[in-house]
Amino acid sequence: MNAGGQEKRVIDGRFELLGRLGAGGMGMVWRARDLALHREVALKEVRPPDPALLAADPAAARTLRERVLREARALARIDHPGVVTIHHIVDAAEIAHPWIVMELVQGQSLQERLAVGLLTPGEAAALGRGVLGALRAAHAAGIHHRDVKPANVLLRPDGRPVLTDFGIAALQGTTGLTATGELIGSPEYIAPERIRGDEGRTASDLWSLGMLLYVSVEGAHPLRRTTPLATLAAVLDEEIPRPVRSGPLGPVVMALLDRNPDARPEAAELDRLLAAIPEKPGFGPAAPDTVAAPLPPTLVTSPPPAYGYPPT
């Protein structure tokens, strides 16, 4: 019992829930304390967007659960500083939904960072390389993120990006819609081929990365409209205005936003293009056995919040 007489909730006899961090289409995220290892973690209860529908279809519920666990186990095998670390899975017959135990990333999201001010082309290029490294590690493990956007990129205190929320993206169906027609994820960051039902391309994540870079430097999304359906239509067909603030990053961004996925630069070429753009300190992993450069003044915020998976 706590001082207020309320019993604290403990998951699996080990993880004490301390408070909510956020909620999204596929679950609730909590800040929690690992009572065995005496450290704070992020705990995500992975639940479907329409529990009533799955309750009426036990086979679909089992498939969903198995997919959650398979993706979590695959992510747990990825050892990359730009991918959020999964520590543990809680899954038992008496628990309604699986829980995923993750590292608690101390820092702010890119979305919060952009609310303070835009990135320079060099800062965005370095950020892009960090996110690209995380995507390449995931792709090598057979995982496509499918929801790369500023809210799903966390920035450690030294500025290095961490890509989160693979679970929401991995649980999407082949059309990106639930059985009730509800869109999972953010329409403005979905690649056009995915809207048309062409799944399974690593290039789709690179489109989303290109849109993230566009927004980070230009300060506005070129295809966001007043409704999700209007946004999807714009992603499919409307002309993308050329960046005006992106300098040498502009041609790279526009190459990523080619509606033909086969025409987009592949990951290795993209990394080379981003590396050629002059950087400023503050983003990207430090070189081995070195200390990461401090954040430039424009990137300093205090105090930074802590997150595991951000709300989506």
mmCIF file of C-alpha atoms in Angstrom, residues 89-289:
data_model
loop_
_atom_site.group_PDB
_atom_site.id
_atom_site.type_symbol
_atom_site.label_atom_id
_atom_site.label_comp_id
_atom_site.label_asym_id
_atom_site.label_seq_id
_atom_site.Cartn_x
_atom_site.Cartn_y
_atom_site.Cartn_z
ATOM 1 C CA ILE A 89 8.238 -10.090 -22.408
ATOM 2 C CA VAL A 90 5.416 -10.785 -19.965
ATOM 3 C CA ASP A 91 2.978 -13.272 -21.448
ATOM 4 C CA ALA A 92 0.738 -15.637 -19.509
ATOM 5 C CA ALA A 93 -2.686 -17.178 -19.966
ATOM 6 C CA GLU A 94 -4.152 -15.152 -17.104
ATOM 7 C CA ILE A 95 -2.977 -11.836 -18.619
ATOM 8 C CA ALA A 96 -5.307 -10.282 -21.172
ATOM 9 C CA HIS A 97 -2.552 -8.835 -23.361
ATOM 10 C CA PRO A 98 1.232 -9.189 -23.563
ATOM 11 C CA TRP A 99 3.488 -6.632 -21.900
ATOM 12 C CA ILE A 100 6.830 -5.612 -23.379
ATOM 13 C CA VAL A 101 9.521 -4.366 -21.002
ATOM 14 C CA MET A 102 11.886 -1.856 -22.631
ATOM 15 C CA GLU A 103 14.631 0.545 -21.748
ATOM 16 C CA LEU A 104 13.425 3.899 -20.488
ATOM 17 C CA VAL A 105 15.012 6.412 -22.836
ATOM 18 C CA GLN A 106 15.869 9.628 -21.017
ATOM 19 C CA GLY A 107 15.254 12.491 -23.401
ATOM 20 C CA GLN A 108 12.708 14.169 -25.604
ATOM 21 C CA SER A 109 11.079 13.135 -28.834
ATOM 22 C CA LEU A 110 12.016 14.749 -32.128
ATOM 23 C CA GLN A 111 8.470 16.068 -32.277
ATOM 24 C CA GLU A 112 9.033 17.934 -29.015
ATOM 25 C CA ARG A 113 12.412 19.133 -30.228
ATOM 26 C CA LEU A 114 10.865 20.583 -33.393
ATOM 27 C CA ALA A 115 8.345 22.487 -31.290
ATOM 28 C CA VAL A 116 11.337 24.452 -29.963
ATOM 29 C CA GLY A 117 12.895 25.160 -33.366
ATOM 30 C CA LEU A 118 13.775 23.659 -36.719
ATOM 31 C CA LEU A 119 16.944 21.720 -37.501
ATOM 32 C CA THR A 120 19.644 22.977 -39.802
ATOM 33 C CA PRO A 121 20.347 20.843 -42.893
ATOM 34 C CA GLY A 122 23.517 19.538 -41.244
ATOM 35 C CA GLU A 123 21.731 18.617 -38.024
ATOM 36 C CA ALA A 124 18.976 16.904 -39.968
ATOM 37 C CA ALA A 125 21.474 14.965 -42.085
ATOM 38 C CA ALA A 126 23.232 13.686 -38.966
ATOM 39 C CA LEU A 127 19.897 12.804 -37.400
ATOM 40 C CA GLY A 128 18.904 11.029 -40.606
ATOM 41 C CA ARG A 129 22.043 8.913 -40.546
ATOM 42 C CA GLY A 130 21.259 7.850 -36.992
ATOM 43 C CA VAL A 131 17.691 6.867 -37.841
ATOM 44 C CA LEU A 132 18.878 5.192 -41.039
ATOM 45 C CA GLY A 133 21.324 3.084 -39.046
ATOM 46 C CA ALA A 134 18.461 1.898 -36.845
ATOM 47 C CA LEU A 135 16.329 1.094 -39.884
ATOM 48 C CA ARG A 136 19.141 -0.845 -41.530
ATOM 49 C CA ALA A 137 19.578 -2.932 -38.389
ATOM 50 C CA ALA A 138 15.838 -3.636 -38.293
ATOM 51 C CA HIS A 139 15.655 -4.413 -42.004
ATOM 52 C CA ALA A 140 18.545 -6.846 -41.652
ATOM 53 C CA ALA A 141 16.444 -8.661 -39.048
ATOM 54 C CA GLY A 142 13.478 -8.774 -41.425
ATOM 55 C CA ILE A 143 11.528 -6.025 -39.655
ATOM 56 C CA HIS A 144 9.948 -3.035 -41.366
ATOM 57 C CA HIS A 145 9.057 -0.157 -39.096
ATOM 58 C CA ARG A 146 6.167 1.328 -41.153
ATOM 59 C CA ASP A 147 5.627 4.303 -38.857
ATOM 60 C CA VAL A 148 8.773 6.453 -38.960
ATOM 61 C CA LYS A 149 7.765 9.939 -37.792
ATOM 62 C CA PRO A 150 9.045 12.601 -35.354
ATOM 63 C CA ALA A 151 6.982 11.270 -32.432
ATOM 64 C CA ASN A 152 8.649 7.862 -32.799
ATOM 65 C CA VAL A 153 12.209 9.187 -32.711
ATOM 66 C CA LEU A 154 13.579 9.869 -29.237
ATOM 67 C CA LEU A 155 16.688 11.944 -28.620
ATOM 68 C CA ARG A 156 19.042 10.869 -25.878
ATOM 69 C CA PRO A 157 20.562 13.644 -23.722
ATOM 70 C CA ASP A 158 23.622 13.673 -26.023
ATOM 71 C CA GLY A 159 21.336 14.064 -29.038
ATOM 72 C CA ARG A 160 21.619 10.564 -30.500
ATOM 73 C CA PRO A 161 18.321 9.355 -32.022
ATOM 74 C CA VAL A 162 16.558 6.193 -30.909
ATOM 75 C CA LEU A 163 13.839 4.707 -33.105
ATOM 76 C CA THR A 164 10.881 3.364 -31.133
ATOM 77 C CA ASP A 165 7.398 1.947 -31.543
ATOM 78 C CA PHE A 166 8.127 -0.894 -33.906
ATOM 79 C CA GLY A 167 5.219 -2.752 -32.330
ATOM 80 C CA ILE A 168 2.451 -0.521 -33.623
ATOM 81 C CA ALA A 169 3.843 -0.597 -37.134
ATOM 82 C CA ALA A 170 4.516 -4.332 -37.140
ATOM 83 C CA LEU A 171 0.942 -5.079 -36.156
ATOM 84 C CA GLN A 172 -0.591 -3.403 -39.155
ATOM 85 C CA GLY A 173 -2.315 -5.499 -41.767
ATOM 86 C CA THR A 174 -1.337 -5.530 -45.411
ATOM 87 C CA THR A 175 -3.507 -2.515 -46.170
ATOM 88 C CA GLY A 176 -2.554 -0.519 -43.082
ATOM 89 C CA LEU A 177 -6.186 -0.639 -41.894
ATOM 90 C CA THR A 178 -7.944 -2.523 -39.133
ATOM 91 C CA ALA A 179 -10.988 -4.606 -39.882
ATOM 92 C CA THR A 180 -13.141 -1.627 -38.890
ATOM 93 C CA GLY A 181 -11.405 0.643 -41.399
ATOM 94 C CA GLU A 182 -9.433 2.560 -38.771
ATOM 95 C CA LEU A 183 -6.040 3.691 -39.988
ATOM 96 C CA ILE A 184 -3.146 2.720 -37.724
ATOM 97 C CA GLY A 185 -0.300 5.174 -37.771
ATOM 98 C CA SER A 186 0.039 8.602 -39.325
ATOM 99 C CA PRO A 187 -1.291 8.966 -42.889
ATOM 100 C CA GLU A 188 1.136 11.780 -43.739
ATOM 101 C CA TYR A 189 4.181 9.529 -43.193
ATOM 102 C CA ILE A 190 2.906 6.437 -45.020
ATOM 103 C CA ALA A 191 4.584 5.710 -48.351
ATOM 104 C CA PRO A 192 2.255 5.850 -51.366
ATOM 105 C CA GLU A 193 2.886 2.236 -52.354
ATOM 106 C CA ARG A 194 1.703 1.091 -48.925
ATOM 107 C CA ILE A 195 -1.570 2.955 -49.393
ATOM 108 C CA ARG A 196 -1.988 0.987 -52.609
ATOM 109 C CA GLY A 197 -1.385 -2.272 -50.735
ATOM 110 C CA ASP A 198 2.224 -2.890 -51.801
ATOM 111 C CA GLU A 199 3.826 -3.975 -48.513
ATOM 112 C CA GLY A 200 7.163 -5.486 -47.614
ATOM 113 C CA ARG A 201 9.506 -2.886 -49.130
ATOM 114 C CA THR A 202 12.362 -1.398 -47.138
ATOM 115 C CA ALA A 203 12.054 1.603 -49.455
ATOM 116 C CA SER A 204 8.751 2.449 -47.777
ATOM 117 C CA ASP A 205 10.565 3.228 -44.522
ATOM 118 C CA LEU A 206 12.963 5.427 -46.482
ATOM 119 C CA TRP A 207 10.047 7.471 -47.877
ATOM 120 C CA SER A 208 8.920 8.045 -44.281
ATOM 121 C CA LEU A 209 12.447 9.047 -43.297
ATOM 122 C CA GLY A 210 12.525 11.498 -46.187
ATOM 123 C CA MET A 211 9.274 13.075 -45.031
ATOM 124 C CA LEU A 212 10.603 13.282 -41.478
ATOM 125 C CA LEU A 213 13.690 15.138 -42.735
ATOM 126 C CA TYR A 214 11.542 17.465 -44.845
ATOM 127 C CA VAL A 215 9.433 18.425 -41.834
ATOM 128 C CA SER A 216 12.481 18.758 -39.556
ATOM 129 C CA VAL A 217 14.083 21.435 -41.734
ATOM 130 C CA GLU A 218 11.146 23.043 -43.550
ATOM 131 C CA GLY A 219 8.832 23.231 -40.545
ATOM 132 C CA ALA A 220 5.674 22.081 -42.325
ATOM 133 C CA HIS A 221 4.374 18.877 -43.820
ATOM 134 C CA PRO A 222 3.865 19.349 -47.573
ATOM 135 C CA LEU A 223 1.014 16.822 -47.898
ATOM 136 C CA ARG A 224 -0.906 17.085 -44.632
ATOM 137 C CA ARG A 225 -4.520 18.020 -45.246
ATOM 138 C CA THR A 226 -7.536 18.622 -43.017
ATOM 139 C CA THR A 227 -8.692 14.977 -42.935
ATOM 140 C CA PRO A 228 -6.853 11.623 -43.019
ATOM 141 C CA LEU A 229 -8.515 10.654 -46.308
ATOM 142 C CA ALA A 230 -7.543 13.947 -47.925
ATOM 143 C CA THR A 231 -3.989 13.440 -46.676
ATOM 144 C CA LEU A 232 -3.851 9.928 -48.122
ATOM 145 C CA ALA A 233 -5.095 11.261 -51.456
ATOM 146 C CA ALA A 234 -2.409 13.952 -51.396
ATOM 147 C CA VAL A 235 0.293 11.388 -50.612
ATOM 148 C CA LEU A 236 -0.831 9.382 -53.623
ATOM 149 C CA ASP A 237 -1.085 12.090 -56.221
ATOM 150 C CA GLU A 238 -0.293 15.676 -55.286
ATOM 151 C CA GLU A 239 2.940 17.407 -56.204
ATOM 152 C CA ILE A 240 5.429 17.819 -53.369
ATOM 153 C CA PRO A 241 6.748 21.400 -53.088
ATOM 154 C CA ARG A 242 10.519 21.549 -53.311
ATOM 155 C CA PRO A 243 12.241 22.395 -50.028
ATOM 156 C CA VAL A 244 13.356 26.000 -49.645
ATOM 157 C CA ARG A 245 15.371 25.834 -46.408
ATOM 158 C CA SER A 246 17.111 22.496 -46.860
ATOM 159 C CA GLY A 247 20.139 23.558 -48.889
ATOM 160 C CA PRO A 248 22.260 20.513 -49.812
ATOM 161 C CA LEU A 249 19.796 18.243 -48.022
ATOM 162 C CA GLY A 250 16.980 19.195 -50.408
ATOM 163 C CA PRO A 251 17.939 16.941 -53.348
ATOM 164 C CA VAL A 252 18.385 13.982 -50.984
ATOM 165 C CA VAL A 253 14.970 14.535 -49.467
ATOM 166 C CA MET A 254 13.310 14.799 -52.872
ATOM 167 C CA ALA A 255 15.038 11.600 -54.017
ATOM 168 C CA LEU A 256 13.553 9.802 -51.004
ATOM 169 C CA LEU A 257 10.113 11.215 -51.813
ATOM 170 C CA ASP A 258 10.053 9.730 -55.297
ATOM 171 C CA ARG A 259 6.707 7.922 -55.614
ATOM 172 C CA ASN A 260 8.460 5.094 -57.451
ATOM 173 C CA PRO A 261 10.019 3.040 -54.613
ATOM 174 C CA ASP A 262 12.557 1.515 -57.007
ATOM 175 C CA ALA A 263 13.902 5.001 -57.809
ATOM 176 C CA ARG A 264 14.670 5.927 -54.213
ATOM 177 C CA PRO A 265 18.305 5.657 -53.123
ATOM 178 C CA GLU A 266 19.167 2.441 -51.360
ATOM 179 C CA ALA A 267 20.305 2.581 -47.753
ATOM 180 C CA ALA A 268 24.050 2.473 -48.420
ATOM 181 C CA GLU A 269 23.831 5.225 -51.030
ATOM 182 C CA LEU A 270 21.580 7.280 -48.766
ATOM 183 C CA ASP A 271 24.091 7.047 -45.952
ATOM 184 C CA ARG A 272 26.817 8.277 -48.305
ATOM 185 C CA LEU A 273 24.675 11.211 -49.447
ATOM 186 C CA LEU A 274 23.817 12.233 -45.888
ATOM 187 C CA ALA A 275 27.433 11.885 -44.762
ATOM 188 C CA ALA A 276 28.491 14.346 -47.466
ATOM 189 C CA ILE A 277 26.380 17.119 -45.909
ATOM 190 C CA PRO A 278 28.407 19.154 -43.385
ATOM 191 C CA GLU A 279 27.360 18.226 -39.876
ATOM 192 C CA LYS A 280 27.036 20.129 -36.668
ATOM 193 C CA PRO A 281 27.525 18.344 -33.332
ATOM 194 C CA GLY A 282 24.561 17.038 -31.446
ATOM 195 C CA PHE A 283 23.169 14.147 -33.471
ATOM 196 C CA GLY A 284 24.344 10.717 -34.459
ATOM 197 C CA PRO A 285 26.188 8.058 -32.464
ATOM 198 C CA ALA A 286 29.648 8.816 -31.198
ATOM 199 C CA ALA A 287 32.602 7.099 -32.799
ATOM 200 C CA PRO A 288 33.852 4.006 -30.947
ATOM 201 C CA ASP A 289 35.727 4.786 -27.725
#
